[in-house]
């Protein structure tokens, strides 16, 4: 039986492969797969792991994490993870139920906020003598740096071969985040400073404002996505007048008639922050959105300056 | 003569069983709630400690978070060059709260100095406006960072060790991690 030339080539190739040292054809070590639940955590983890691991959003882009209900296909995704990074303080509480229902109920969990000094929840969520915490710790440069450090350390424990790279990447990322804040403050230095009396439409921005020494005088919205009743709205407008609020911070991508009503009735300047929970998951999303938030804050402070 | 008592139609017996069953359920529920009752309120903090969530001013809350983040960066810088960076070097790196930016002024305008301690180093920040934020101390040893506070424009004792700080009225800031409500 004759062997055709191309078959000879295949056979020669197969024999060469068998004769070659095992290491030359060893399968590369599988990359770890780390799950995340929220957009900022995708950015944090993507910047920490670089190409050394894969970052897997557990819930698809486009779902509002405040109103998300786990779906079977999302729960199935958890089965393919090596660990999951959680906000863990109230913004992704659905994750605990998803992990328990998945094929990996003992999946390692990284509590990103374990080392963050938490603040009490604001607005209607404020109850139980400060025991309910504000879960929006990611809307702050300093708290993000603390979380990045914790995530890098914990992922390094789970993946020791890449631990040094995770630490180095985390430091470089933290330096970039710090520079964002420094740039914003430099703009403020030339534009003048102001101590603002602030109200917010969503109790999410305390961490960010306190980096600048600002206090939130009033939170308007009873809960995320729920509009106040007419009676609550009237009371809010009266409160803002009484507190002599100068600036209201609303939320991007959240148009609402009642925000406009407040602005019209009080004449207070209105600015919008990003909640960093919309759009596609991207490594640079957090930096882009936080740069915009910082620019908004600087603009508000500069325009309110006497 | 045979007598047969015919009871009048009623549901007394069934009612009795239903009530007994309801009582048993109620009793077991009371027992379960009693056994699984929430623990008593946490013990108050020791007098030399202060809670970051409830005991700090707004400016102090921000400064405390900044100092925690700075502690890690300083440790890394110290390891890289084998000496403690000065407050001026940290300010040049735009590291809050050492950087002299508008937020530093709005949060008490602290003046920072570096001191060596027995086991490590410490950065003392004397407040120019204690009503906004008290004076702060970041103490770093090989095991991590500790942050102390005193609501006065005052330098900490030298060396800034626990007993001396406590005797001088300084309080160590502590924070607790609270996991989400449904997990």
Short mmCIF file of C-alpha atoms in Angstrom, two decimals:
data_model
loop_
_atom_site.label_atom_id
_atom_site.label_comp_id
_atom_site.label_asym_id
_atom_site.label_seq_id
_atom_site.Cartn_x
_atom_site.Cartn_y
_atom_site.Cartn_z
CA UNK A 1 0.00 0.00 0.00
CA UNK A 2 1.43 3.34 -1.00
CA UNK A 3 1.31 6.41 1.18
CA UNK A 4 0.34 9.64 -0.51
CA UNK A 5 2.81 12.56 -0.11
CA UNK A 6 0.51 14.62 2.15
CA UNK A 7 -0.14 11.59 4.33
CA UNK A 8 3.60 11.08 4.56
CA UNK A 9 3.93 14.65 5.80
CA UNK A 10 1.25 14.13 8.43
CA UNK A 11 2.84 10.91 9.58
CA UNK A 12 6.28 12.57 9.74
CA UNK A 13 4.81 15.41 11.73
CA UNK A 14 3.14 13.03 14.15
CA UNK A 15 6.37 11.06 14.64
CA UNK A 16 8.32 14.28 15.18
CA UNK A 17 5.80 15.37 17.76
CA UNK A 18 6.14 12.07 19.60
CA UNK A 19 9.93 12.33 19.54
CA UNK A 20 10.10 15.95 20.73
CA UNK A 21 10.68 16.76 24.41
CA UNK A 22 7.46 16.69 26.36
CA UNK A 23 7.85 20.26 27.56
CA UNK A 24 7.86 21.69 24.06
CA UNK A 25 4.27 20.61 23.52
CA UNK A 26 2.96 20.84 27.08
CA UNK A 27 -0.38 22.59 27.28
CA UNK A 28 -0.03 26.06 28.76
CA UNK A 29 -1.29 26.39 32.30
CA UNK A 30 -4.99 27.28 32.17
CA UNK A 31 -5.65 30.90 33.05
CA UNK A 32 -7.65 31.44 36.21
CA UNK A 33 -11.17 32.78 35.78
CA UNK A 34 -12.25 35.39 38.31
CA UNK A 35 -15.88 36.47 38.46
CA UNK A 36 -17.18 39.97 39.22
CA UNK A 37 -20.66 41.33 39.75
CA UNK A 38 -20.37 45.08 39.14
CA UNK A 39 -18.72 47.29 36.54
CA UNK A 40 -16.11 48.93 38.82
CA UNK A 41 -14.96 45.52 40.01
CA UNK A 42 -14.48 44.40 36.42
CA UNK A 43 -12.15 47.37 35.91
CA UNK A 44 -10.28 46.74 39.17
CA UNK A 45 -9.74 43.03 38.53
CA UNK A 46 -8.91 43.47 34.82
CA UNK A 47 -6.19 45.96 35.73
CA UNK A 48 -4.84 43.74 38.51
CA UNK A 49 -4.62 40.49 36.55
CA UNK A 50 -3.71 41.87 33.11
CA UNK A 51 -3.29 38.94 30.73
CA UNK A 52 -2.59 36.45 33.51
CA UNK A 53 -6.25 35.64 34.18
CA UNK A 54 -9.70 36.09 32.73
CA UNK A 55 -12.30 38.38 34.27
CA UNK A 56 -15.86 37.09 33.96
CA UNK A 57 -18.87 39.35 34.62
CA UNK A 58 -21.47 37.18 36.29
CA UNK A 59 -24.37 39.40 35.21
CA UNK A 60 -24.56 40.68 31.64
CA UNK A 61 -24.05 44.35 30.84
CA UNK A 62 -27.32 46.22 30.73
CA UNK A 63 -28.81 44.86 33.95
CA UNK A 64 -29.28 47.31 36.77
CA UNK A 65 -27.57 45.73 39.78
CA UNK A 66 -30.03 47.47 42.11
CA UNK A 67 -32.91 45.49 40.60
CA UNK A 68 -31.14 42.39 39.33
CA UNK A 69 -32.66 38.95 39.91
CA UNK A 70 -30.41 35.95 39.21
CA UNK A 71 -31.11 33.96 36.04
CA UNK A 72 -30.24 30.27 35.50
CA UNK A 73 -27.66 31.02 32.79
CA UNK A 74 -25.90 33.49 35.08
CA UNK A 75 -25.82 30.94 37.90
CA UNK A 76 -24.36 28.36 35.50
CA UNK A 77 -21.54 30.78 34.71
CA UNK A 78 -20.40 30.62 38.34
CA UNK A 79 -19.55 26.93 37.91
CA UNK A 80 -16.64 27.86 35.64
CA UNK A 81 -14.98 30.32 38.04
CA UNK A 82 -11.95 29.93 40.27
CA UNK A 83 -13.04 32.76 42.59
CA UNK A 84 -15.42 35.70 42.67
CA UNK A 85 -14.77 39.27 43.77
CA UNK A 86 -17.68 40.91 45.57
CA UNK A 87 -18.63 44.34 46.79
CA UNK A 88 -20.16 42.30 49.60
CA UNK A 89 -21.72 45.12 51.60
CA UNK A 90 -25.14 45.38 50.01
CA UNK A 91 -24.70 46.18 46.33
CA UNK A 92 -24.43 42.60 45.10
CA UNK A 93 -26.19 40.61 47.79
CA UNK A 94 -27.76 38.51 45.04
CA UNK A 95 -24.33 36.91 44.51
CA UNK A 96 -24.51 34.92 47.73
CA UNK A 97 -27.73 33.25 46.60
CA UNK A 98 -26.27 32.62 43.14
CA UNK A 99 -23.15 30.97 44.54
CA UNK A 100 -25.22 28.81 46.90
CA UNK A 101 -27.38 27.66 43.99
CA UNK A 102 -24.45 27.04 41.63
CA UNK A 103 -22.40 23.91 41.04
CA UNK A 104 -19.63 25.55 43.15
CA UNK A 105 -21.27 26.53 46.44
CA UNK A 106 -17.85 26.72 48.10
CA UNK A 107 -16.38 29.05 45.48
CA UNK A 108 -13.69 31.26 47.07
CA UNK A 109 -15.05 34.77 47.65
CA UNK A 110 -12.90 37.89 47.80
CA UNK A 111 -14.55 40.51 50.01
CA UNK A 112 -13.22 43.65 48.35
CA UNK A 113 -14.40 45.94 51.16
CA UNK A 114 -12.84 43.98 54.00
CA UNK A 115 -10.31 46.76 54.68
CA UNK A 116 -12.40 49.80 53.73
CA UNK A 117 -13.66 52.09 56.50
CA UNK A 118 -17.37 51.98 55.75
CA UNK A 119 -19.87 54.78 56.22
CA UNK A 120 -23.44 54.44 57.44
CA UNK A 121 -26.10 54.28 54.74
CA UNK A 122 -27.66 57.62 53.86
CA UNK A 123 -31.24 58.66 53.21
CA UNK A 124 -34.05 56.20 53.80
CA UNK A 125 -31.58 53.33 53.98
CA UNK A 126 -30.15 54.85 57.17
CA UNK A 127 -31.36 52.66 60.00
CA UNK A 128 -30.23 50.32 62.75
CA UNK A 129 -27.95 52.88 64.38
CA UNK A 130 -25.42 52.94 61.55
CA UNK A 131 -25.22 49.17 61.16
CA UNK A 132 -26.56 49.33 57.61
CA UNK A 133 -23.64 50.58 55.58
CA UNK A 134 -23.46 52.57 52.38
CA UNK A 135 -22.49 49.98 49.75
CA UNK A 136 -21.21 52.51 47.18
CA UNK A 137 -17.62 52.34 48.38
CA UNK A 138 -16.44 52.05 44.76
CA UNK A 139 -17.51 55.66 44.06
CA UNK A 140 -14.35 56.97 45.68
CA UNK A 141 -10.70 57.03 44.66
CA UNK A 142 -9.31 56.18 48.09
CA UNK A 143 -11.75 53.36 48.73
CA UNK A 144 -11.07 51.99 45.26
CA UNK A 145 -7.34 51.94 46.02
CA UNK A 146 -8.01 50.08 49.27
CA UNK A 147 -10.19 47.57 47.44
CA UNK A 148 -7.65 47.10 44.64
CA UNK A 149 -5.01 46.33 47.26
CA UNK A 150 -7.24 43.79 49.02
CA UNK A 151 -8.27 42.12 45.75
CA UNK A 152 -4.65 41.85 44.54
CA UNK A 153 -3.56 40.33 47.84
CA UNK A 154 -6.39 37.78 47.95
CA UNK A 155 -6.12 36.80 44.27
CA UNK A 156 -2.38 36.38 44.81
CA UNK A 157 -3.13 33.92 47.59
CA UNK A 158 -5.35 31.93 45.25
CA UNK A 159 -2.90 32.15 42.34
CA UNK A 160 0.60 32.29 43.89
CA UNK A 161 2.41 31.99 40.54
CA UNK A 162 1.04 35.39 39.53
CA UNK A 163 0.95 37.03 42.96
CA UNK A 164 3.93 39.32 42.30
CA UNK A 165 2.45 40.46 38.98
CA UNK A 166 -0.91 41.16 40.64
CA UNK A 167 0.76 43.28 43.33
CA UNK A 168 2.80 45.27 40.79
CA UNK A 169 -0.22 45.81 38.54
CA UNK A 170 -2.33 46.90 41.52
CA UNK A 171 0.24 49.51 42.54
CA UNK A 172 0.49 50.89 39.02
CA UNK A 173 -3.30 51.07 38.75
CA UNK A 174 -3.58 52.74 42.16
CA UNK A 175 -1.04 55.35 41.11
CA UNK A 176 -3.16 56.16 38.05
CA UNK A 177 -6.28 56.45 40.21
CA UNK A 178 -4.47 58.73 42.63
CA UNK A 179 -3.36 60.89 39.73
CA UNK A 180 -7.00 61.33 38.68
CA UNK A 181 -7.78 62.84 42.05
CA UNK A 182 -4.63 64.97 42.05
CA UNK A 183 -5.52 66.33 38.60
CA UNK A 184 -9.02 67.22 39.78
CA UNK A 185 -7.69 68.97 42.86
CA UNK A 186 -5.17 70.88 40.75
CA UNK A 187 -8.06 72.24 38.68
CA UNK A 188 -9.84 73.19 41.88
CA UNK A 189 -6.77 75.05 43.12
CA UNK A 190 -6.88 77.35 40.08
CA UNK A 191 -10.65 77.64 40.00
CA UNK A 192 -11.12 78.56 43.64
CA UNK A 193 -12.48 76.54 46.53
CA UNK A 194 -15.84 76.38 48.11
CA UNK A 195 -17.46 74.59 50.99
CA UNK A 196 -20.72 73.38 49.56
CA UNK A 197 -23.99 72.48 51.16
CA UNK A 198 -24.94 69.46 49.10
CA UNK A 199 -28.03 67.36 48.46
CA UNK A 200 -28.02 64.17 46.41
CA UNK A 201 -30.72 62.35 44.51
CA UNK A 202 -29.18 59.00 45.39
CA UNK A 203 -27.33 58.14 48.60
CA UNK A 204 -24.31 56.90 46.66
CA UNK A 205 -21.87 59.74 46.73
CA UNK A 206 -20.95 60.17 50.40
CA UNK A 207 -17.60 58.42 49.98
CA UNK A 208 -16.61 60.60 47.03
CA UNK A 209 -17.73 63.86 48.63
CA UNK A 210 -15.98 63.15 51.91
CA UNK A 211 -12.66 62.85 50.08
CA UNK A 212 -13.13 66.56 49.44
CA UNK A 213 -14.36 67.31 52.97
CA UNK A 214 -17.96 67.79 51.80
CA UNK A 215 -21.02 66.63 53.71
CA UNK A 216 -24.32 65.55 52.22
CA UNK A 217 -27.04 67.64 53.87
CA UNK A 218 -30.00 65.77 52.36
CA UNK A 219 -30.69 62.67 50.30
CA UNK A 220 -33.85 62.96 48.26
CA UNK A 221 -34.60 59.54 46.87
CA UNK A 222 -36.17 56.99 49.22
CA UNK A 223 -34.48 54.12 47.37
CA UNK A 224 -32.69 53.67 44.10
CA UNK A 225 -35.14 53.88 41.20
CA UNK A 226 -38.12 54.70 43.40
CA UNK A 227 -39.48 58.19 43.07
CA UNK A 228 -40.64 60.08 46.15
CA UNK A 229 -44.32 60.63 46.74
CA UNK A 230 -45.71 64.18 46.25
CA UNK A 231 -45.73 64.64 50.04
CA UNK A 232 -42.11 63.51 50.32
CA UNK A 233 -41.17 65.76 47.42
CA UNK A 234 -42.78 68.78 49.07
CA UNK A 235 -40.98 67.97 52.32
CA UNK A 236 -37.69 67.57 50.46
CA UNK A 237 -38.04 70.95 48.76
CA UNK A 238 -38.82 72.56 52.12
CA UNK A 239 -35.80 70.83 53.70
CA UNK A 240 -33.48 72.02 50.94
CA UNK A 241 -34.67 75.60 51.38
CA UNK A 242 -34.24 75.34 55.15
CA UNK A 243 -30.72 73.89 54.85
CA UNK A 244 -29.83 76.46 52.20
CA UNK A 245 -28.54 73.71 49.91
CA UNK A 246 -26.37 75.12 47.10
CA UNK A 247 -25.90 72.09 44.86
CA UNK A 248 -27.87 68.95 44.01
CA UNK A 249 -26.03 65.95 42.63
CA UNK A 250 -28.22 63.74 40.52
CA UNK A 251 -27.37 60.59 38.62
CA UNK A 252 -26.49 60.21 34.94
CA UNK A 253 -28.73 57.90 32.90
CA UNK A 254 -31.52 58.44 35.39
CA UNK A 255 -33.78 61.15 33.99
CA UNK A 256 -36.71 61.90 36.20
CA UNK A 257 -39.39 64.54 36.32
CA UNK A 258 -39.09 64.98 40.06
CA UNK A 259 -35.43 66.03 39.80
CA UNK A 260 -36.49 68.78 37.40
CA UNK A 261 -39.31 69.74 39.78
CA UNK A 262 -36.83 70.17 42.63
CA UNK A 263 -34.49 72.21 40.45
CA UNK A 264 -37.33 74.43 39.20
CA UNK A 265 -38.87 74.95 42.65
CA UNK A 266 -35.64 75.66 44.49
CA UNK A 267 -33.46 77.18 41.77
CA UNK A 268 -30.54 75.12 43.06
CA UNK A 269 -27.80 74.14 40.59
CA UNK A 270 -28.03 70.53 39.44
CA UNK A 271 -25.12 68.29 38.38
CA UNK A 272 -25.06 64.58 37.50
CA UNK A 273 -22.61 61.91 38.66
CA UNK A 274 -22.07 58.53 37.08
CA UNK A 275 -22.99 55.54 39.22
CA UNK A 276 -20.62 53.43 37.06
CA UNK A 277 -23.21 50.72 36.50
CA UNK A 278 -24.05 51.23 32.83
CA UNK A 279 -22.49 50.26 29.51
CA UNK A 280 -20.12 47.50 28.52
CA UNK A 281 -17.61 46.05 30.92
CA UNK A 282 -14.19 47.53 30.18
CA UNK A 283 -10.83 47.75 31.99
CA UNK A 284 -10.76 51.54 31.62
CA UNK A 285 -14.44 52.15 32.43
CA UNK A 286 -13.82 53.03 36.06
CA UNK A 287 -11.08 55.55 35.22
CA UNK A 288 -13.19 57.19 32.50
CA UNK A 289 -16.29 57.48 34.65
CA UNK A 290 -14.46 58.61 37.76
CA UNK A 291 -12.57 61.25 35.77
CA UNK A 292 -15.95 62.54 34.63
CA UNK A 293 -17.30 62.48 38.20
CA UNK A 294 -14.29 64.39 39.47
CA UNK A 295 -14.63 66.97 36.68
CA UNK A 296 -18.31 67.36 37.62
CA UNK A 297 -17.45 67.86 41.27
CA UNK A 298 -14.74 70.40 40.47
CA UNK A 299 -17.11 72.27 38.17
CA UNK A 300 -19.78 72.37 40.89
CA UNK A 301 -17.32 73.64 43.48
CA UNK A 302 -15.86 76.23 41.11
CA UNK A 303 -19.27 77.55 40.04
CA UNK A 304 -20.41 77.80 43.64
CA UNK A 305 -17.28 79.69 44.69
CA UNK A 306 -17.97 83.33 45.51
CA UNK B 1 -82.87 -0.88 78.56
CA UNK B 2 -80.31 0.34 76.14
CA UNK B 3 -79.55 4.02 76.11
CA UNK B 4 -77.52 5.70 73.48
CA UNK B 5 -76.43 9.26 73.96
CA UNK B 6 -76.38 11.13 70.74
CA UNK B 7 -74.25 14.23 71.02
CA UNK B 8 -75.49 17.30 69.35
CA UNK B 9 -73.82 18.24 66.14
CA UNK B 10 -70.73 20.36 66.75
CA UNK B 11 -67.04 20.71 66.15
CA UNK B 12 -65.75 21.01 69.70
CA UNK B 13 -63.33 18.12 69.33
CA UNK B 14 -61.97 19.32 66.00
CA UNK B 15 -61.69 22.83 67.39
CA UNK B 16 -59.78 21.48 70.35
CA UNK B 17 -57.31 19.67 68.09
CA UNK B 18 -56.88 22.71 65.90
CA UNK B 19 -56.23 24.89 68.94
CA UNK B 20 -53.77 22.39 70.33
CA UNK B 21 -51.96 22.24 66.99
CA UNK B 22 -51.88 26.04 66.79
CA UNK B 23 -50.59 26.20 70.35
CA UNK B 24 -47.85 23.69 69.56
CA UNK B 25 -46.79 25.67 66.49
CA UNK B 26 -46.81 28.92 68.44
CA UNK B 27 -44.87 27.35 71.29
CA UNK B 28 -42.23 25.91 69.00
CA UNK B 29 -41.95 29.26 67.19
CA UNK B 30 -41.44 31.11 70.48
CA UNK B 31 -38.84 28.54 71.47
CA UNK B 32 -37.02 28.86 68.13
CA UNK B 33 -37.03 32.67 68.24
CA UNK B 34 -35.86 32.59 71.84
CA UNK B 35 -32.99 30.26 71.04
CA UNK B 36 -31.96 32.20 67.93
CA UNK B 37 -32.38 35.67 69.39
CA UNK B 38 -30.06 38.38 68.12
CA UNK B 39 -27.06 38.83 70.35
CA UNK B 40 -27.05 41.74 72.75
CA UNK B 41 -25.72 45.04 71.50
CA UNK B 42 -21.95 45.04 71.17
CA UNK B 43 -19.99 46.04 74.18
CA UNK B 44 -18.96 49.69 74.13
CA UNK B 45 -15.49 50.40 72.84
CA UNK B 46 -12.65 50.82 75.28
CA UNK B 47 -11.98 54.44 76.16
CA UNK B 48 -8.78 54.58 74.10
CA UNK B 49 -10.61 53.47 70.93
CA UNK B 50 -12.89 55.39 68.59
CA UNK B 51 -15.19 53.98 65.91
CA UNK B 52 -14.52 55.19 62.36
CA UNK B 53 -18.18 54.94 61.37
CA UNK B 54 -19.79 56.78 64.25
CA UNK B 55 -17.06 58.67 66.09
CA UNK B 56 -15.36 60.76 63.41
CA UNK B 57 -16.18 64.04 61.73
CA UNK B 58 -16.69 64.07 57.96
CA UNK B 59 -13.16 65.35 57.38
CA UNK B 60 -11.70 62.75 59.74
CA UNK B 61 -13.53 59.96 57.94
CA UNK B 62 -11.91 60.98 54.67
CA UNK B 63 -8.49 61.42 56.25
CA UNK B 64 -8.69 58.04 57.96
CA UNK B 65 -9.40 56.28 54.64
CA UNK B 66 -6.57 58.20 53.00
CA UNK B 67 -4.14 57.24 55.76
CA UNK B 68 -5.09 53.58 55.46
CA UNK B 69 -4.36 53.66 51.74
CA UNK B 70 -1.19 55.68 52.30
CA UNK B 71 0.07 53.12 54.82
CA UNK B 72 0.27 50.44 52.15
CA UNK B 73 1.96 52.75 49.66
CA UNK B 74 4.50 53.95 52.23
CA UNK B 75 5.32 50.36 53.18
CA UNK B 76 5.96 49.54 49.51
CA UNK B 77 8.09 52.67 49.00
CA UNK B 78 10.04 51.95 52.16
CA UNK B 79 10.75 48.42 50.99
CA UNK B 80 11.89 49.65 47.57
CA UNK B 81 14.42 52.21 48.81
CA UNK B 82 15.08 50.82 52.30
CA UNK B 83 14.23 54.04 54.08
CA UNK B 84 11.11 55.87 55.15
CA UNK B 85 9.90 58.50 52.70
CA UNK B 86 9.58 61.99 54.11
CA UNK B 87 6.20 63.78 54.16
CA UNK B 88 7.59 66.06 51.44
CA UNK B 89 8.40 63.03 49.26
CA UNK B 90 4.89 61.69 49.82
CA UNK B 91 3.39 65.05 48.90
CA UNK B 92 5.47 65.05 45.71
CA UNK B 93 3.86 61.69 44.86
CA UNK B 94 0.42 63.35 45.26
CA UNK B 95 -0.29 60.91 48.07
CA UNK B 96 -3.23 62.07 50.18
CA UNK B 97 -3.40 63.32 52.87
CA UNK B 98 0.22 64.48 52.60
CA UNK B 99 -0.29 66.42 49.36
CA UNK B 100 -0.95 70.11 50.05
CA UNK B 101 -4.05 70.39 47.86
CA UNK B 102 -7.41 72.14 48.38
CA UNK B 103 -8.87 69.04 50.04
CA UNK B 104 -6.08 69.09 52.64
CA UNK B 105 -6.99 72.68 53.51
CA UNK B 106 -10.70 71.81 53.67
CA UNK B 107 -9.99 68.90 55.99
CA UNK B 108 -7.98 70.60 58.70
CA UNK B 109 -4.73 71.69 57.02
CA UNK B 110 -2.50 69.18 58.78
CA UNK B 111 1.27 69.74 59.03
CA UNK B 112 3.04 66.38 58.72
CA UNK B 113 6.30 65.24 60.28
CA UNK B 114 8.10 61.90 60.31
CA UNK B 115 9.37 60.26 63.47
CA UNK B 116 11.18 57.01 64.12
CA UNK B 117 9.64 54.75 66.76
CA UNK B 118 10.96 51.71 68.55
CA UNK B 119 9.63 49.18 66.05
CA UNK B 120 8.89 51.32 63.02
CA UNK B 121 8.01 54.79 61.84
CA UNK B 122 5.22 57.27 62.47
CA UNK B 123 3.80 60.26 60.64
CA UNK B 124 2.25 62.91 62.86
CA UNK B 125 -0.17 65.44 61.40
CA UNK B 126 -0.94 68.43 63.59
CA UNK B 127 -4.28 69.97 62.71
CA UNK B 128 -4.69 73.65 62.01
CA UNK B 129 -8.45 73.35 62.51
CA UNK B 130 -9.27 70.70 65.15
CA UNK B 131 -12.98 71.54 64.90
CA UNK B 132 -12.88 70.13 61.33
CA UNK B 133 -10.48 67.28 62.02
CA UNK B 134 -8.27 66.47 64.95
CA UNK B 135 -4.54 65.81 64.88
CA UNK B 136 -3.64 62.40 63.48
CA UNK B 137 -0.88 59.86 63.81
CA UNK B 138 -0.10 57.11 61.31
CA UNK B 139 2.07 54.48 62.95
CA UNK B 140 3.66 51.78 60.80
CA UNK B 141 5.47 48.73 62.01
CA UNK B 142 6.17 45.44 60.32
CA UNK B 143 2.63 44.21 60.95
CA UNK B 144 0.54 46.99 59.50
CA UNK B 145 -0.77 50.48 60.10
CA UNK B 146 -2.46 52.03 63.13
CA UNK B 147 -4.10 55.43 63.08
CA UNK B 148 -4.62 57.55 66.20
CA UNK B 149 -6.59 60.76 66.71
CA UNK B 150 -6.75 63.63 69.18
CA UNK B 151 -9.11 66.56 68.76
CA UNK B 152 -6.53 69.23 69.46
CA UNK B 153 -3.73 71.00 67.64
CA UNK B 154 -1.18 68.88 69.41
CA UNK B 155 1.86 66.75 68.57
CA UNK B 156 1.83 63.16 69.84
CA UNK B 157 4.22 62.06 72.60
CA UNK B 158 7.66 60.80 71.60
CA UNK B 159 7.98 57.89 71.11
CA UNK B 160 4.32 57.50 70.12
CA UNK B 161 3.66 54.23 71.91
CA UNK B 162 0.33 52.92 73.14
CA UNK B 163 0.64 53.80 76.81
CA UNK B 164 1.98 57.31 76.17
CA UNK B 165 -0.64 58.04 73.52
CA UNK B 166 -3.49 56.80 75.69
CA UNK B 167 -2.24 58.76 78.69
CA UNK B 168 -2.10 61.91 76.54
CA UNK B 169 -5.72 61.46 75.45
CA UNK B 170 -5.15 60.03 71.97
CA UNK B 171 -7.61 57.44 70.66
CA UNK B 172 -6.91 54.66 68.18
CA UNK B 173 -9.38 54.57 65.29
CA UNK B 174 -10.98 51.20 64.63
CA UNK B 175 -13.32 50.11 61.87
CA UNK B 176 -15.44 47.02 61.38
CA UNK B 177 -16.36 45.21 58.21
CA UNK B 178 -20.07 44.63 57.75
CA UNK B 179 -21.12 42.09 55.14
CA UNK B 180 -24.29 42.66 53.14
CA UNK B 181 -27.66 42.31 54.77
CA UNK B 182 -28.86 39.20 52.98
CA UNK B 183 -25.71 37.14 52.95
#
